[in-house]
Each structure stands twice: as structure tokens, then as C-alpha cells.
Amino acid sequence: MTDYVWDAGGDGTSWNDDDNWGGSGHPNSNADKATIGVGSASISMNLAGGTGTIGELVLGNGFSGTVTQAYGFTIDLAGGHNGYMTVNGGTWDMNNANLLVDGVLTVQPNSTAGSTNHSNFYARGGDLTVGSKIHCQGVWSSGDGDYVPEANFDGGSSTISCIALFIVAGADVVMSSDVTTITGSAGGAAFRLDSQTGYNTYSNGTGTVKFTSASDQLLYSAGQVANGFTQFHDLILEKTSSTLQGLSSVGFHIKVGGDLTITSGILNTTTTTAVDHDLTVTGATLVGTSGTLTCNDSTCQFGATSYTAAIGLSCQGLSPGATFNGGTGTHTYSSISVDADGNIDFTPTTGTATITAESNTGTAFYLPDMGIGGVSGAGSFTVTTATDTVNNRFEDGKYG
């Protein structure tokens, strides 16, 4: 294994100029580690053959320039290094190329508090595939009363896949406008959001976050600071029979600015230690054939108050059919459609359920001719839309 350290002794800008790495070669195999810790140059990855592979990469806190990909790049653990990519200073720009990181991708300044040398990662476009977690975190500066330096992560329009995503205090993050798939968990959680309003910025990027692990996955936010953001634009669960829920006392109010789709698996609004958190979906909620939504004692909103672009809550599918557990909370629906051979309890046991609008089909409450295995709860149910149309096509013995 070879450790290459950038000294800019050649042209000062070219990755494949051996003299920039001390004159004895340049990193270009999975047995190589590359460290760039000095200078402010714009470094071009003009790699021979158009693609490159190394075993580990560090942009140190003494580097304030930019490394720009021109081609696909892999950081591979098979050569004996750990496959990690660490951005402690400067900027990494994917520049619409693909990047594969076998280990952890860390964007975290290692400068002293108050330094303006932030750590930046710009995905731009292309595919970003991380075999472990993505971790973004800044540094608190008591003298500035703020997080300085910061970690900046911009997902651009990249398709992103990672085991877990940690956005810790001091990170300014823009999620991808494409799809971010979270395939597992690391450090006890799958998605962590600790950035704080007033200190940091967070944007859901108008993209989609998809949870796909066959194992349970947990949501984490210290002090529920994630409540200050709409964490997801579109949220999708494709989890077979496993659960997505908050971790102990550090779960948070789940906010979806677009649509929630539970194709398979369980979304539970109660944490692992029975703390209830609210759920707000501004767009449409679809619980599919193998999906379950359990609301417990949470306040839930499905569709904005006057949302008519689609159905606020739709439960669909033949056996096993969607499962919706109303629990004991208070729920607001823009409209409801139940077309599932499953267990549907849309009225809370003791709380209230209110329909406030009607769907794009002109229907507030739609029950077609299909059996529902569950029964509605004992709470109150009201329809408040001025043009409400309650379309019930009951079959004898199937509802009650």
C-alpha cells in the first residue's frame, strides 16, 4: 500500500502529475491513499483511462481549494485501505460524474473554531453510492455564537444511495432533487437530522427519500430540532415487513411536503420507547397492498386542508391489503379512499377524524365495493367540506 501526499510540486493542478505527489507516482489504485492537505488550487482529476480507483481519500483542513471530477471515481476498500472519503477542508465537486465510496463519506471541517475554511461536498449530478453512512457536521464557535466552520452538502440532481444519512449540528444541507435511497442503519439510526434553524439551513430538495431496508430503521433528532424543517419532499417506504419509526426520545414530527407512499413495511408514529410524534403530509398518502400506517396517539394530517390534487389518504390492494391503524389521536384528511382488502380503522378510537375537502374526483369519502377486515373506531367522524360528496357503496356484512 502507498500513501500519497499532495505537495503541489508539479503544475499544482493536475491529479495525474506525479510531481504534485512528491515525484514517485500518483494515486490510481485501490492500494493507494491520497491526502490533499495544503493549498487553494483547483485540482482537475484528469485521470488516464477516464476512470480512477484509490483506497482512501482525505481532503485535509489545510486545503481550501476544489477537486473536480472529470470522470467516474471509486474509493475501494478491497486494496487494504478503509474505503473512506473524508472532506475536512476545501471542496469536492462531482461535476455530474459518478462516485462510489465503499466506506464512510464524511464532510466535517477539522479546522479550529472560527475558521472560515468550510468543508464542502457538491454532488451536482451523476450517481453517488456510499457503502456506509454519509456524515455531515460543523464546528461550534463560541466566539462567533454560531457553527463556524460549517459542513456544506448539496445533493444537486444526483441519485444517491447510502446505508444511513447523518446531518448533525453545523451542517447546511440540500437534499437531492432526484432519489436518495437509505438502505440500512449506522450508529443506531438510518436518518439523523440535528441541523438547527437559526444556525443552519436544510432543504428537502424537492426530491424523494426512500427507505428500503428489510430490517427496522430509526429516525433521530436531538431535542426534536428536525421539527423546524419539512424533512422530506416525497417519502417512500419499500421495506417488506420491517418498521420505520423514531428512536426512543429523539424521534421527531415527521413532515412530508409532497407525497407519502408506503408500498411495503410499517410507518409507526410512535418511537421505540412509546413517545408519540405527529405526522403531517401536505400531499397524498398511499398505503399499498403490503403497507401499514400506525398512528397511535399522534395528531396526523393527510393532505393540506383544501388539497384537491389527489386523495388525502388512499388505502389500496388485494390480500394482504393495506393496513391503517387510527389509534387514539386526532386526524385530518383532505379526502379518503379505501379500496383495500385489509384492516382499515380510519376513525381514531377516542380522538376525532375530520375531512376538510374533496379529491380530484370530486369525492370526499369513497368506499368502493371491497371488504374491510377491520372496523372503524369509536371516535367522532365529521365531513366539513362545503361541497362534500360521500360515496358509499357498501356490501352487506362488510362494514360495521
mmCIF file of N, CA, C and O in Angstrom, residues 138-182:
data_model
loop_
_atom_site.group_PDB
_atom_site.id
_atom_site.type_symbol
_atom_site.label_atom_id
_atom_site.label_comp_id
_atom_site.label_asym_id
_atom_site.label_seq_id
_atom_site.Cartn_x
_atom_site.Cartn_y
_atom_site.Cartn_z
ATOM 1 N N GLY A 138 -20.655 20.318 11.460
ATOM 2 C CA GLY A 138 -19.831 21.508 11.573
ATOM 3 C C GLY A 138 -19.161 21.642 12.931
ATOM 4 O O GLY A 138 -19.186 20.716 13.756
ATOM 5 N N VAL A 139 -18.579 22.809 13.184
ATOM 6 C CA VAL A 139 -17.838 23.078 14.415
ATOM 7 C C VAL A 139 -18.461 24.287 15.103
ATOM 8 O O VAL A 139 -18.667 25.336 14.478
ATOM 9 N N TRP A 140 -18.767 24.165 16.391
ATOM 10 C CA TRP A 140 -19.331 25.287 17.137
ATOM 11 C C TRP A 140 -18.218 26.254 17.543
ATOM 12 O O TRP A 140 -17.188 25.852 18.074
ATOM 13 N N SER A 141 -18.453 27.531 17.268
ATOM 14 C CA SER A 141 -17.512 28.580 17.665
ATOM 15 C C SER A 141 -18.195 29.481 18.683
ATOM 16 O O SER A 141 -19.093 30.257 18.334
ATOM 17 N N SER A 142 -17.792 29.381 19.954
ATOM 18 C CA SER A 142 -18.434 30.199 20.993
ATOM 19 C C SER A 142 -18.182 31.684 20.764
ATOM 20 O O SER A 142 -19.021 32.528 21.076
ATOM 21 N N GLY A 143 -17.041 32.023 20.166
ATOM 22 C CA GLY A 143 -16.741 33.414 19.893
ATOM 23 C C GLY A 143 -17.650 34.022 18.847
ATOM 24 O O GLY A 143 -17.946 35.227 18.887
ATOM 25 N N ASP A 144 -18.089 33.190 17.904
ATOM 26 C CA ASP A 144 -18.993 33.664 16.853
ATOM 27 C C ASP A 144 -20.457 33.438 17.214
ATOM 28 O O ASP A 144 -21.345 33.981 16.550
ATOM 29 N N GLY A 145 -20.695 32.616 18.242
ATOM 30 C CA GLY A 145 -22.074 32.277 18.564
ATOM 31 C C GLY A 145 -22.764 31.546 17.437
ATOM 32 O O GLY A 145 -23.972 31.696 17.221
ATOM 33 N N ASP A 146 -21.994 30.744 16.694
ATOM 34 C CA ASP A 146 -22.538 30.073 15.516
ATOM 35 C C ASP A 146 -21.643 28.877 15.198
ATOM 36 O O ASP A 146 -20.593 28.684 15.815
ATOM 37 N N TYR A 147 -22.091 28.082 14.217
ATOM 38 C CA TYR A 147 -21.276 26.973 13.749
ATOM 39 C C TYR A 147 -20.343 27.493 12.658
ATOM 40 O O TYR A 147 -20.770 27.767 11.534
ATOM 41 N N VAL A 148 -19.071 27.674 13.012
ATOM 42 C CA VAL A 148 -18.058 28.167 12.088
ATOM 43 C C VAL A 148 -16.755 27.421 12.404
ATOM 44 O O VAL A 148 -16.245 27.536 13.526
ATOM 45 N N PRO A 149 -16.240 26.651 11.444
ATOM 46 C CA PRO A 149 -16.703 26.457 10.074
ATOM 47 C C PRO A 149 -17.852 25.450 9.966
ATOM 48 O O PRO A 149 -18.118 24.703 10.897
ATOM 49 N N GLU A 150 -18.498 25.468 8.808
ATOM 50 C CA GLU A 150 -19.645 24.609 8.559
ATOM 51 C C GLU A 150 -19.281 23.464 7.621
ATOM 52 O O GLU A 150 -18.276 23.512 6.908
ATOM 53 N N ALA A 151 -20.159 22.472 7.620
ATOM 54 C CA ALA A 151 -20.130 21.440 6.593
ATOM 55 C C ALA A 151 -21.262 21.731 5.619
ATOM 56 O O ALA A 151 -22.405 21.956 6.040
ATOM 57 N N ASN A 152 -20.948 21.770 4.338
ATOM 58 C CA ASN A 152 -21.951 22.048 3.308
ATOM 59 C C ASN A 152 -22.075 20.845 2.384
ATOM 60 O O ASN A 152 -21.073 20.385 1.809
ATOM 61 N N PHE A 153 -23.285 20.350 2.249
ATOM 62 C CA PHE A 153 -23.544 19.198 1.375
ATOM 63 C C PHE A 153 -24.705 19.549 0.458
ATOM 64 O O PHE A 153 -25.780 19.923 0.932
ATOM 65 N N ASP A 154 -24.483 19.439 -0.839
ATOM 66 C CA ASP A 154 -25.531 19.723 -1.820
ATOM 67 C C ASP A 154 -25.702 18.507 -2.711
ATOM 68 O O ASP A 154 -24.796 18.140 -3.465
ATOM 69 N N GLY A 155 -26.874 17.881 -2.615
ATOM 70 C CA GLY A 155 -27.130 16.672 -3.393
ATOM 71 C C GLY A 155 -27.398 16.924 -4.856
ATOM 72 O O GLY A 155 -27.406 15.976 -5.655
ATOM 73 N N GLY A 156 -27.625 18.184 -5.230
ATOM 74 C CA GLY A 156 -27.852 18.507 -6.629
ATOM 75 C C GLY A 156 -28.966 17.677 -7.227
ATOM 76 O O GLY A 156 -30.039 17.512 -6.640
ATOM 77 N N SER A 157 -28.701 17.123 -8.397
ATOM 78 C CA SER A 157 -29.673 16.251 -9.060
ATOM 79 C C SER A 157 -29.178 14.812 -9.101
ATOM 80 O O SER A 157 -29.593 14.026 -9.953
ATOM 81 N N SER A 158 -28.290 14.467 -8.176
ATOM 82 C CA SER A 158 -27.707 13.123 -8.151
ATOM 83 C C SER A 158 -28.691 12.082 -7.633
ATOM 84 O O SER A 158 -29.558 12.371 -6.807
ATOM 85 N N THR A 159 -28.525 10.873 -8.099
ATOM 86 C CA THR A 159 -29.166 9.713 -7.494
ATOM 87 C C THR A 159 -28.226 9.202 -6.410
ATOM 88 O O THR A 159 -27.078 8.855 -6.694
ATOM 89 N N ILE A 160 -28.710 9.175 -5.177
ATOM 90 C CA ILE A 160 -27.844 8.894 -4.025
ATOM 91 C C ILE A 160 -28.307 7.620 -3.327
ATOM 92 O O ILE A 160 -29.511 7.407 -3.143
ATOM 93 N N SER A 161 -27.367 6.796 -2.952
ATOM 94 C CA SER A 161 -27.660 5.599 -2.158
ATOM 95 C C SER A 161 -26.640 5.515 -1.037
ATOM 96 O O SER A 161 -25.432 5.681 -1.266
ATOM 97 N N CYS A 162 -27.116 5.264 0.196
ATOM 98 C CA CYS A 162 -26.212 5.136 1.342
ATOM 99 C C CYS A 162 -26.860 4.239 2.384
ATOM 100 O O CYS A 162 -28.068 4.005 2.371
ATOM 101 N N ILE A 163 -26.053 3.731 3.303
ATOM 102 C CA ILE A 163 -26.562 2.916 4.399
ATOM 103 C C ILE A 163 -27.359 3.774 5.371
ATOM 104 O O ILE A 163 -28.427 3.390 5.854
ATOM 105 N N ALA A 164 -26.846 4.973 5.678
ATOM 106 C CA ALA A 164 -27.510 5.888 6.606
ATOM 107 C C ALA A 164 -27.089 7.308 6.255
ATOM 108 O O ALA A 164 -26.040 7.519 5.632
ATOM 109 N N LEU A 165 -27.899 8.281 6.681
ATOM 110 C CA LEU A 165 -27.608 9.684 6.418
ATOM 111 C C LEU A 165 -27.697 10.458 7.727
ATOM 112 O O LEU A 165 -28.757 10.530 8.337
ATOM 113 N N PHE A 166 -26.554 11.028 8.142
ATOM 114 C CA PHE A 166 -26.479 11.803 9.387
ATOM 115 C C PHE A 166 -26.184 13.262 9.042
ATOM 116 O O PHE A 166 -25.121 13.583 8.497
ATOM 117 N N ILE A 167 -27.114 14.143 9.381
ATOM 118 C CA ILE A 167 -26.952 15.584 9.207
ATOM 119 C C ILE A 167 -26.925 16.173 10.604
ATOM 120 O O ILE A 167 -27.960 16.362 11.245
ATOM 121 N N VAL A 168 -25.731 16.431 11.108
ATOM 122 C CA VAL A 168 -25.532 16.794 12.506
ATOM 123 C C VAL A 168 -25.372 18.317 12.598
ATOM 124 O O VAL A 168 -25.199 19.012 11.589
ATOM 125 N N ALA A 169 -25.451 18.855 13.807
ATOM 126 C CA ALA A 169 -25.377 20.302 14.011
ATOM 127 C C ALA A 169 -24.173 20.902 13.297
ATOM 128 O O ALA A 169 -23.081 20.342 13.314
ATOM 129 N N GLY A 170 -24.408 22.052 12.662
ATOM 130 C CA GLY A 170 -23.344 22.721 11.935
ATOM 131 C C GLY A 170 -23.284 22.378 10.475
ATOM 132 O O GLY A 170 -22.362 22.808 9.770
ATOM 133 N N ALA A 171 -24.270 21.635 9.982
ATOM 134 C CA ALA A 171 -24.295 21.245 8.576
ATOM 135 C C ALA A 171 -25.401 21.986 7.840
ATOM 136 O O ALA A 171 -26.538 22.024 8.297
ATOM 137 N N ASP A 172 -25.053 22.588 6.712
ATOM 138 C CA ASP A 172 -26.024 23.156 5.780
ATOM 139 C C ASP A 172 -26.208 22.153 4.651
ATOM 140 O O ASP A 172 -25.238 21.808 3.960
ATOM 141 N N VAL A 173 -27.431 21.682 4.459
ATOM 142 C CA VAL A 173 -27.656 20.561 3.544
ATOM 143 C C VAL A 173 -28.813 20.858 2.602
ATOM 144 O O VAL A 173 -29.856 21.363 3.017
ATOM 145 N N VAL A 174 -28.600 20.534 1.327
ATOM 146 C CA VAL A 174 -29.669 20.500 0.335
ATOM 147 C C VAL A 174 -29.759 19.067 -0.171
ATOM 148 O O VAL A 174 -28.781 18.536 -0.720
ATOM 149 N N MET A 175 -30.886 18.431 0.052
ATOM 150 C CA MET A 175 -31.062 17.059 -0.413
ATOM 151 C C MET A 175 -31.167 17.035 -1.937
ATOM 152 O O MET A 175 -31.467 18.037 -2.582
ATOM 153 N N SER A 176 -30.940 15.872 -2.509
ATOM 154 C CA SER A 176 -31.006 15.719 -3.958
ATOM 155 C C SER A 176 -32.425 15.965 -4.473
ATOM 156 O O SER A 176 -33.411 15.618 -3.814
ATOM 157 N N SER A 177 -32.515 16.531 -5.672
ATOM 158 C CA SER A 177 -33.815 16.679 -6.318
ATOM 159 C C SER A 177 -34.239 15.389 -7.003
ATOM 160 O O SER A 177 -35.342 15.307 -7.557
ATOM 161 N N ASP A 178 -33.389 14.374 -6.974
ATOM 162 C CA ASP A 178 -33.712 13.053 -7.508
ATOM 163 C C ASP A 178 -34.061 12.127 -6.336
ATOM 164 O O ASP A 178 -34.737 12.539 -5.419
ATOM 165 N N VAL A 179 -33.583 10.910 -6.338
ATOM 166 C CA VAL A 179 -33.930 9.924 -5.309
ATOM 167 C C VAL A 179 -32.727 9.657 -4.410
ATOM 168 O O VAL A 179 -31.627 9.380 -4.893
ATOM 169 N N THR A 180 -32.951 9.736 -3.095
ATOM 170 C CA THR A 180 -31.957 9.332 -2.101
ATOM 171 C C THR A 180 -32.482 8.082 -1.417
ATOM 172 O O THR A 180 -33.532 8.117 -0.771
ATOM 173 N N THR A 181 -31.781 6.978 -1.566
ATOM 174 C CA THR A 181 -32.206 5.697 -1.006
ATOM 175 C C THR A 181 -31.351 5.368 0.208
ATOM 176 O O THR A 181 -30.118 5.358 0.131
ATOM 177 N N ILE A 182 -32.009 5.132 1.338
ATOM 178 C CA ILE A 182 -31.319 4.777 2.578
ATOM 179 C C ILE A 182 -31.583 3.298 2.828
ATOM 180 O O ILE A 182 -32.710 2.887 3.085
#
